[in-house]
C-alpha cells in the first residue's frame, strides 16, 4: 500500500471519528434491580417493544449464576431529568429486575438444568447474596452525545442480534409528518404489489425502509458517505421539520411517489421483483429501478419505455454487475446502479 492510499484511509477514518466523552462505573446487581424497579433508568421508545423470550432471559440469568462475563451496559446522562437513559442493555437490566423481584421462573436451561422451574428465592441465602453482590460495569456517555451517535452505538453493538432494526428505531424516535407520510404510502396497494415483502419483513418495516431510501437518495447524495443508516436518520429528521414548516410538501412528495410507481407498473414487467414468483424485493434492485426511473422522468417527464426494452436492460450482464451485493452501499456502487438505469431508460426512449 502506497503513502497516498494510506493518507486517504487516514482521512476517511478522521471524517467518521466521533469524540464522545464518557466515564465508567460499577453497579451491583442488587442496585441495578432497585433502580430499574424505581424507574430511575429510562428506556428509549425504540427498545421498549422488544423483549427477550423466557428461554433467552433464563440463559442470561444462567450466565450470571455461573460467572460468565456480562457485557457492559451503556447509559446516557440526561442532564434535564438527572436520569440515565439505557442506550444498550435494557433487556439485561429488565431481566435482572424480573428475576430478583417478580419471580421469573427459569426454563430451557441445559447446563444448570436443575434450576428449570425455579425462581430466585428458591436458592440458598448465601447464593442469593452472591448474586446480589455481583457487579456489572456501566459506561455513561455525556449529555453531549447526540441521539444519532447513541443509535449508531446501539446498532453496532447489536449487529446480528434480534433487536429493533434501524427502520424500527427511526420510526420510534423520529415521529413527525414526514415519518407519518412514509408509513402511509408504504401501504399503497400498487407499491405493495410492485415491491412484495414477506410477513416477517413487513413486521420489520421493510416497505418503509425501501421508501425512506427512495426519497432520501432521490433528493441528493451530496452528504452520503457510505453510511446508510445515519444518512437516512439525518434525512428523515430534516424532512420532518420541512413538512412541519410547509404542509404542501406532502402533496409534492406523494406526486413523486405515484409518478414513479405508475411508470414502473407500465414499463417493468416484474415491477421491482427479480422473478415472477418472488416474494421479496432486493434492495439494490429496488434502488436502481425506483430512483433511476425517477431521475429519468425528471429529465424527460413524457418518458415512455416498453417492458420488452426494460426486460433487456435488467437481463444484461452490465446491470447484474451493477447490483451485485459486495460493497452494495458504497456511494460509488449506489450511484453506479442508479445512473445505469437512468441512462438506459433515456437512451431507449
CSV table of C-alpha atoms in Angstrom, one decimal:
chain,number,residue,atom,x,y,z
A,1,UNK,CA,0.0,0.0,0.0
A,2,UNK,CA,1.5,3.3,-1.0
A,3,UNK,CA,1.6,6.5,1.0
A,4,UNK,CA,-1.2,8.2,-1.0
A,5,UNK,CA,-3.6,5.4,-0.2
A,6,UNK,CA,-2.6,5.4,3.4
A,7,UNK,CA,-3.3,9.1,3.6
A,8,UNK,CA,-6.8,8.6,2.0
A,9,UNK,CA,-7.6,5.9,4.6
A,10,UNK,CA,-6.5,8.2,7.4
A,11,UNK,CA,-8.6,11.0,6.1
A,12,UNK,CA,-11.6,8.7,5.9
A,13,UNK,CA,-11.1,7.5,9.5
A,14,UNK,CA,-10.9,11.0,10.7
A,15,UNK,CA,-14.0,12.1,8.9
A,16,UNK,CA,-16.1,9.4,10.6
A,17,UNK,CA,-14.4,9.7,14.0
A,18,UNK,CA,-16.6,10.9,16.8
A,19,UNK,CA,-15.4,12.5,20.0
A,20,UNK,CA,-17.6,11.0,22.8
A,21,UNK,CA,-17.0,11.8,26.4
A,22,UNK,CA,-17.8,9.0,28.9
A,23,UNK,CA,-16.8,7.5,32.2
A,24,UNK,CA,-17.2,4.1,33.7
A,25,UNK,CA,-18.9,2.9,36.9
A,26,UNK,CA,-19.5,-0.4,38.7
A,27,UNK,CA,-23.0,-1.4,39.8
A,28,UNK,CA,-24.1,-4.4,41.9
A,29,UNK,CA,-26.9,-6.5,40.6
A,30,UNK,CA,-29.0,-5.5,43.6
A,31,UNK,CA,-28.6,-1.8,42.9
A,32,UNK,CA,-29.4,-2.2,39.2
A,33,UNK,CA,-32.6,-4.1,40.0
A,34,UNK,CA,-33.6,-1.5,42.5
A,35,UNK,CA,-33.1,1.4,40.1
A,36,UNK,CA,-35.0,-0.4,37.3
A,37,UNK,CA,-37.9,-1.1,39.7
A,38,UNK,CA,-37.9,2.5,40.8
A,39,UNK,CA,-37.8,3.7,37.2
A,40,UNK,CA,-34.6,5.6,37.7
A,41,UNK,CA,-33.5,4.5,34.3
A,42,UNK,CA,-35.3,5.4,31.1
A,43,UNK,CA,-35.7,3.1,28.2
A,44,UNK,CA,-35.8,4.7,24.7
A,45,UNK,CA,-39.0,4.0,22.9
A,46,UNK,CA,-37.4,2.0,20.1
A,47,UNK,CA,-36.2,-0.6,22.7
A,48,UNK,CA,-39.4,-0.9,24.7
A,49,UNK,CA,-41.4,-3.2,22.5
A,50,UNK,CA,-38.6,-5.7,22.0
A,51,UNK,CA,-38.3,-8.2,24.8
A,52,UNK,CA,-36.4,-11.5,25.2
A,53,UNK,CA,-38.4,-14.7,25.3
A,54,UNK,CA,-38.4,-16.7,28.6
A,55,UNK,CA,-35.6,-19.1,27.5
A,56,UNK,CA,-33.3,-16.2,26.5
A,57,UNK,CA,-33.9,-14.5,29.8
A,58,UNK,CA,-33.2,-17.7,31.6
A,59,UNK,CA,-29.9,-18.3,29.8
A,60,UNK,CA,-28.8,-14.8,30.7
A,61,UNK,CA,-29.5,-15.5,34.4
A,62,UNK,CA,-27.6,-18.7,34.0
A,63,UNK,CA,-24.6,-16.8,32.7
A,64,UNK,CA,-24.9,-14.5,35.7
A,65,UNK,CA,-25.0,-17.5,38.1
A,66,UNK,CA,-22.0,-19.3,36.7
A,67,UNK,CA,-19.8,-16.2,36.5
A,68,UNK,CA,-19.6,-15.7,32.7
A,69,UNK,CA,-18.5,-12.1,31.7
A,70,UNK,CA,-21.5,-9.8,31.3
A,71,UNK,CA,-21.3,-7.2,28.6
A,72,UNK,CA,-21.0,-3.5,29.6
A,73,UNK,CA,-24.3,-1.6,30.0
A,74,UNK,CA,-24.3,1.7,28.2
A,75,UNK,CA,-26.1,4.7,29.6
A,76,UNK,CA,-26.5,8.4,28.5
A,77,UNK,CA,-26.7,11.1,31.1
A,78,UNK,CA,-29.8,13.3,30.6
A,79,UNK,CA,-29.0,16.4,32.5
A,80,UNK,CA,-32.5,17.8,32.3
A,81,UNK,CA,-34.0,14.9,34.2
A,82,UNK,CA,-30.9,13.7,36.0
A,83,UNK,CA,-31.8,10.2,35.0
A,84,UNK,CA,-29.7,7.7,32.9
A,85,UNK,CA,-31.1,6.6,29.6
A,86,UNK,CA,-30.2,3.0,28.7
A,87,UNK,CA,-28.5,3.2,25.4
A,88,UNK,CA,-27.8,-0.6,25.3
A,89,UNK,CA,-28.5,-3.2,27.9
A,90,UNK,CA,-32.2,-2.7,28.7
A,91,UNK,CA,-33.1,-6.4,28.2
A,92,UNK,CA,-30.3,-7.4,30.6
A,93,UNK,CA,-31.4,-4.9,33.3
A,94,UNK,CA,-35.1,-5.7,32.9
A,95,UNK,CA,-34.4,-9.4,33.1
A,96,UNK,CA,-32.3,-9.0,36.3
A,97,UNK,CA,-35.1,-7.0,37.9
A,98,UNK,CA,-37.7,-9.5,36.9
A,99,UNK,CA,-35.7,-12.4,38.3
A,100,UNK,CA,-34.9,-10.7,41.6
A,101,UNK,CA,-38.3,-9.0,42.2
A,102,UNK,CA,-41.0,-10.7,40.2
A,103,UNK,CA,-40.4,-14.4,40.3
A,104,UNK,CA,-39.1,-15.0,36.8
A,105,UNK,CA,-39.2,-18.8,36.5
A,106,UNK,CA,-36.2,-20.3,34.7
A,107,UNK,CA,-36.7,-22.6,31.8
A,108,UNK,CA,-34.9,-24.2,28.9
A,109,UNK,CA,-31.5,-24.4,30.7
A,110,UNK,CA,-29.1,-27.2,29.7
A,111,UNK,CA,-26.1,-26.7,31.9
A,112,UNK,CA,-27.9,-25.8,35.1
A,113,UNK,CA,-30.9,-27.9,34.3
A,114,UNK,CA,-31.8,-28.4,37.9
A,115,UNK,CA,-32.8,-24.8,38.0
A,116,UNK,CA,-35.5,-25.2,35.5
A,117,UNK,CA,-38.8,-24.3,37.1
A,118,UNK,CA,-37.2,-22.4,40.0
A,119,UNK,CA,-37.2,-18.7,41.0
A,120,UNK,CA,-34.6,-16.5,42.8
A,121,UNK,CA,-36.0,-17.2,46.3
A,122,UNK,CA,-35.6,-20.9,45.8
A,123,UNK,CA,-31.8,-20.5,46.0
A,124,UNK,CA,-29.9,-20.7,49.3
A,125,UNK,CA,-29.5,-17.4,51.1
A,126,UNK,CA,-25.7,-17.5,50.6
A,127,UNK,CA,-26.2,-17.9,46.8
A,128,UNK,CA,-28.7,-15.1,46.7
A,129,UNK,CA,-26.3,-12.8,48.4
A,130,UNK,CA,-23.6,-13.7,45.9
A,131,UNK,CA,-25.9,-12.8,43.0
A,132,UNK,CA,-26.9,-9.6,44.6
A,133,UNK,CA,-23.3,-8.5,45.1
A,134,UNK,CA,-22.2,-9.5,41.6
A,135,UNK,CA,-21.1,-6.3,39.8
A,136,UNK,CA,-21.7,-5.2,36.3
A,137,UNK,CA,-19.8,-2.3,34.7
A,138,UNK,CA,-21.6,0.6,33.1
A,139,UNK,CA,-20.3,3.2,30.6
A,140,UNK,CA,-22.0,6.5,31.0
A,141,UNK,CA,-22.0,8.8,27.9
A,142,UNK,CA,-22.0,12.5,28.5
A,143,UNK,CA,-25.0,14.7,27.7
A,144,UNK,CA,-23.2,16.0,24.6
A,145,UNK,CA,-23.6,12.6,22.9
A,146,UNK,CA,-26.4,13.2,20.4
A,147,UNK,CA,-29.3,10.9,19.6
A,148,UNK,CA,-27.7,9.9,16.2
A,149,UNK,CA,-24.5,8.8,17.9
A,150,UNK,CA,-26.4,6.8,20.6
A,151,UNK,CA,-28.5,5.0,18.0
A,152,UNK,CA,-25.3,4.3,15.9
A,153,UNK,CA,-23.7,2.8,19.0
A,154,UNK,CA,-26.9,0.7,19.7
A,155,UNK,CA,-26.9,-0.7,16.2
A,156,UNK,CA,-23.2,-1.5,16.1
A,157,UNK,CA,-23.3,-3.4,19.4
A,158,UNK,CA,-26.4,-5.3,18.4
A,159,UNK,CA,-25.4,-6.2,14.8
A,160,UNK,CA,-26.9,-9.7,14.2
A,161,UNK,CA,-29.0,-9.7,17.4
A,162,UNK,CA,-32.7,-9.9,17.5
A,163,UNK,CA,-33.4,-6.3,18.4
A,164,UNK,CA,-35.0,-3.3,16.7
A,165,UNK,CA,-33.6,-2.7,13.3
A,166,UNK,CA,-32.7,0.8,12.0
A,167,UNK,CA,-36.1,1.3,10.4
A,168,UNK,CA,-37.9,0.4,13.6
A,169,UNK,CA,-35.5,2.6,15.6
A,170,UNK,CA,-36.2,5.6,13.3
A,171,UNK,CA,-39.9,5.0,13.5
A,172,UNK,CA,-39.8,5.0,17.2
A,173,UNK,CA,-37.8,8.2,17.6
A,174,UNK,CA,-38.4,10.3,14.5
A,175,UNK,CA,-42.1,10.8,14.9
A,176,UNK,CA,-43.4,13.6,12.7
A,177,UNK,CA,-45.3,14.4,9.5
A,178,UNK,CA,-42.7,13.0,7.1
A,179,UNK,CA,-42.4,9.8,9.0
A,180,UNK,CA,-46.2,9.5,9.0
A,181,UNK,CA,-46.2,10.1,5.3
A,182,UNK,CA,-43.7,7.3,4.7
A,183,UNK,CA,-45.8,4.9,6.9
A,184,UNK,CA,-48.9,5.8,4.9
A,185,UNK,CA,-47.5,5.4,1.4
A,186,UNK,CA,-45.8,2.2,2.4
A,187,UNK,CA,-49.3,0.6,2.5
A,188,UNK,CA,-50.2,1.8,-1.0
A,189,UNK,CA,-51.7,-1.2,-2.9
A,190,UNK,CA,-49.8,-0.6,-6.1
A,191,UNK,CA,-46.5,-0.2,-4.3
A,192,UNK,CA,-47.0,-3.4,-2.2
A,193,UNK,CA,-47.8,-5.3,-5.4
A,194,UNK,CA,-44.7,-4.0,-7.2
A,195,UNK,CA,-42.4,-4.5,-4.2
A,196,UNK,CA,-43.6,-7.6,-2.3
A,197,UNK,CA,-42.1,-8.5,1.1
A,198,UNK,CA,-42.5,-11.4,3.4
A,199,UNK,CA,-44.7,-11.1,6.5
A,200,UNK,CA,-41.6,-11.0,8.6
A,201,UNK,CA,-40.2,-8.2,6.5
A,202,UNK,CA,-43.5,-6.3,6.7
A,203,UNK,CA,-43.4,-6.5,10.5
A,204,UNK,CA,-39.8,-5.3,10.5
A,205,UNK,CA,-40.9,-2.3,8.4
A,206,UNK,CA,-39.1,-3.2,5.2
A,207,UNK,CA,-41.5,-1.3,2.9
A,208,UNK,CA,-40.8,1.9,5.0
A,209,UNK,CA,-37.1,1.2,4.6
A,210,UNK,CA,-37.4,1.0,0.8
A,211,UNK,CA,-39.3,4.2,0.6
A,212,UNK,CA,-37.1,6.0,3.0
A,213,UNK,CA,-34.2,5.2,0.7
A,214,UNK,CA,-36.1,6.2,-2.4
A,215,UNK,CA,-36.9,9.7,-1.1
A,216,UNK,CA,-33.6,10.2,0.6
A,217,UNK,CA,-31.4,9.1,-2.3
A,218,UNK,CA,-33.6,10.9,-4.9
A,219,UNK,CA,-33.3,14.2,-3.0
A,220,UNK,CA,-29.5,14.0,-3.4
A,221,UNK,CA,-26.4,12.1,-2.2
A,222,UNK,CA,-24.1,15.0,-1.6
A,223,UNK,CA,-23.7,14.3,2.1
A,224,UNK,CA,-23.8,10.5,1.7
A,225,UNK,CA,-20.6,8.8,2.9
A,226,UNK,CA,-21.3,5.0,2.5
A,227,UNK,CA,-23.3,5.3,5.8
A,228,UNK,CA,-26.9,4.3,5.0
A,229,UNK,CA,-28.5,4.3,8.5
A,230,UNK,CA,-27.1,7.6,9.7
A,231,UNK,CA,-27.8,9.2,6.3
A,232,UNK,CA,-31.4,8.1,6.4
A,233,UNK,CA,-31.7,9.2,10.0
A,234,UNK,CA,-30.5,12.7,9.3
A,235,UNK,CA,-32.7,12.9,6.2
A,236,UNK,CA,-35.9,12.0,8.0
A,237,UNK,CA,-35.2,14.3,10.9
A,238,UNK,CA,-34.7,17.1,8.4
A,239,UNK,CA,-37.8,16.3,6.4
A,240,UNK,CA,-40.0,16.1,9.5
A,241,UNK,CA,-39.0,19.8,10.0
A,242,UNK,CA,-39.6,20.6,6.4
A,243,UNK,CA,-43.1,19.0,6.3
A,244,UNK,CA,-44.0,20.8,9.5
A,245,UNK,CA,-43.0,24.2,8.1
A,246,UNK,CA,-44.6,23.6,4.7
A,247,UNK,CA,-47.5,21.1,4.7
A,248,UNK,CA,-47.8,21.4,0.9
A,249,UNK,CA,-44.7,19.4,0.5
A,250,UNK,CA,-46.6,16.2,1.3
A,251,UNK,CA,-48.6,16.6,-2.0
A,252,UNK,CA,-45.4,17.1,-3.9
A,253,UNK,CA,-43.7,14.0,-2.5
A,254,UNK,CA,-46.8,12.0,-2.9
A,255,UNK,CA,-46.9,13.0,-6.6
A,256,UNK,CA,-43.2,12.0,-7.0
A,257,UNK,CA,-44.0,8.6,-5.4
A,258,UNK,CA,-47.1,8.0,-7.6
A,259,UNK,CA,-45.3,9.1,-10.8
A,260,UNK,CA,-42.5,6.6,-10.1
A,261,UNK,CA,-44.8,3.7,-9.2
A,262,UNK,CA,-47.1,4.3,-12.2
A,263,UNK,CA,-44.1,4.3,-14.5
A,264,UNK,CA,-42.7,1.1,-13.0
A,265,UNK,CA,-46.0,-0.6,-13.4
A,266,UNK,CA,-46.3,0.4,-17.0
A,267,UNK,CA,-42.6,-0.1,-18.0
A,268,UNK,CA,-41.3,-3.0,-15.9
A,269,UNK,CA,-42.8,-6.5,-16.3
A,270,UNK,CA,-42.0,-7.7,-12.8
A,271,UNK,CA,-42.0,-4.4,-11.0
A,272,UNK,CA,-39.1,-4.4,-8.5
A,273,UNK,CA,-39.1,-8.2,-8.3
A,274,UNK,CA,-36.4,-10.5,-9.5
A,275,UNK,CA,-38.7,-13.2,-10.8
A,276,UNK,CA,-42.5,-13.7,-11.3
A,277,UNK,CA,-42.8,-15.9,-8.2
A,278,UNK,CA,-40.5,-13.8,-6.0
A,279,UNK,CA,-41.9,-12.9,-2.6
A,280,UNK,CA,-39.2,-10.4,-1.6
A,281,UNK,CA,-37.7,-7.2,-3.1
A,282,UNK,CA,-33.9,-6.9,-3.3
A,283,UNK,CA,-32.9,-3.5,-2.0
A,284,UNK,CA,-30.2,-2.9,-4.6
A,285,UNK,CA,-32.6,-3.8,-7.4
A,286,UNK,CA,-35.3,-1.5,-5.9
A,287,UNK,CA,-33.0,1.4,-5.6
A,288,UNK,CA,-31.7,1.1,-9.1
A,289,UNK,CA,-35.2,0.9,-10.7
A,290,UNK,CA,-37.1,3.3,-8.4
A,291,UNK,CA,-34.5,6.1,-8.3
A,292,UNK,CA,-33.2,5.5,-11.8
A,293,UNK,CA,-36.8,5.8,-13.1
A,294,UNK,CA,-37.4,9.0,-11.0
A,295,UNK,CA,-34.2,10.6,-12.3
A,296,UNK,CA,-35.1,9.7,-15.9
A,297,UNK,CA,-38.6,11.1,-15.5
A,298,UNK,CA,-37.1,14.3,-14.1
A,299,UNK,CA,-35.2,14.7,-17.4
A,300,UNK,CA,-38.0,13.5,-19.6
A,301,UNK,CA,-41.4,13.7,-18.0
A,302,UNK,CA,-43.1,12.1,-21.0
A,303,UNK,CA,-40.7,9.1,-21.0
A,304,UNK,CA,-42.3,6.0,-22.4
A,305,UNK,CA,-40.4,2.7,-22.4
A,306,UNK,CA,-41.8,-0.7,-23.2
A,307,UNK,CA,-41.5,-3.7,-20.9
A,308,UNK,CA,-39.6,-5.5,-23.7
A,309,UNK,CA,-36.9,-2.9,-23.6
A,310,UNK,CA,-36.6,-2.8,-19.8
A,311,UNK,CA,-36.5,-6.6,-19.7
A,312,UNK,CA,-33.4,-6.4,-21.9
A,313,UNK,CA,-31.9,-3.8,-19.6
A,314,UNK,CA,-32.5,-5.9,-16.4
A,315,UNK,CA,-31.2,-9.1,-18.0
A,316,UNK,CA,-28.0,-7.5,-19.3
A,317,UNK,CA,-24.7,-8.5,-17.7
A,318,UNK,CA,-23.8,-4.9,-17.1
A,319,UNK,CA,-26.9,-4.4,-14.9
A,320,UNK,CA,-26.3,-7.6,-13.0
A,321,UNK,CA,-22.8,-6.5,-12.4
A,322,UNK,CA,-24.1,-3.1,-11.0
A,323,UNK,CA,-26.4,-4.7,-8.4
A,324,UNK,CA,-24.0,-7.4,-7.1
A,325,UNK,CA,-24.0,-7.4,-3.3
A,326,UNK,CA,-20.3,-6.8,-2.4
A,327,UNK,CA,-19.9,-3.2,-1.4
A,328,UNK,CA,-23.5,-2.5,-2.3
A,329,UNK,CA,-23.9,0.6,0.0
A,330,UNK,CA,-20.6,2.3,-1.2
A,331,UNK,CA,-21.5,5.6,-2.8
A,332,UNK,CA,-19.8,4.7,-6.0
A,333,UNK,CA,-21.8,1.4,-6.3
A,334,UNK,CA,-25.0,3.1,-5.3
A,335,UNK,CA,-24.6,5.9,-7.9
A,336,UNK,CA,-23.5,3.3,-10.4
A,337,UNK,CA,-26.7,1.2,-10.3
A,338,UNK,CA,-29.0,4.3,-10.1
A,339,UNK,CA,-27.3,6.1,-13.0
A,340,UNK,CA,-27.2,2.9,-15.1
A,341,UNK,CA,-31.0,2.6,-15.1
A,342,UNK,CA,-31.4,6.3,-15.6
A,343,UNK,CA,-29.1,6.4,-18.7
A,344,UNK,CA,-30.5,3.1,-20.1
A,345,UNK,CA,-34.1,4.4,-19.9
A,346,UNK,CA,-33.3,7.7,-21.5
A,347,UNK,CA,-31.3,6.1,-24.3
A,348,UNK,CA,-34.1,3.7,-25.2
A,349,UNK,CA,-36.9,6.3,-25.1
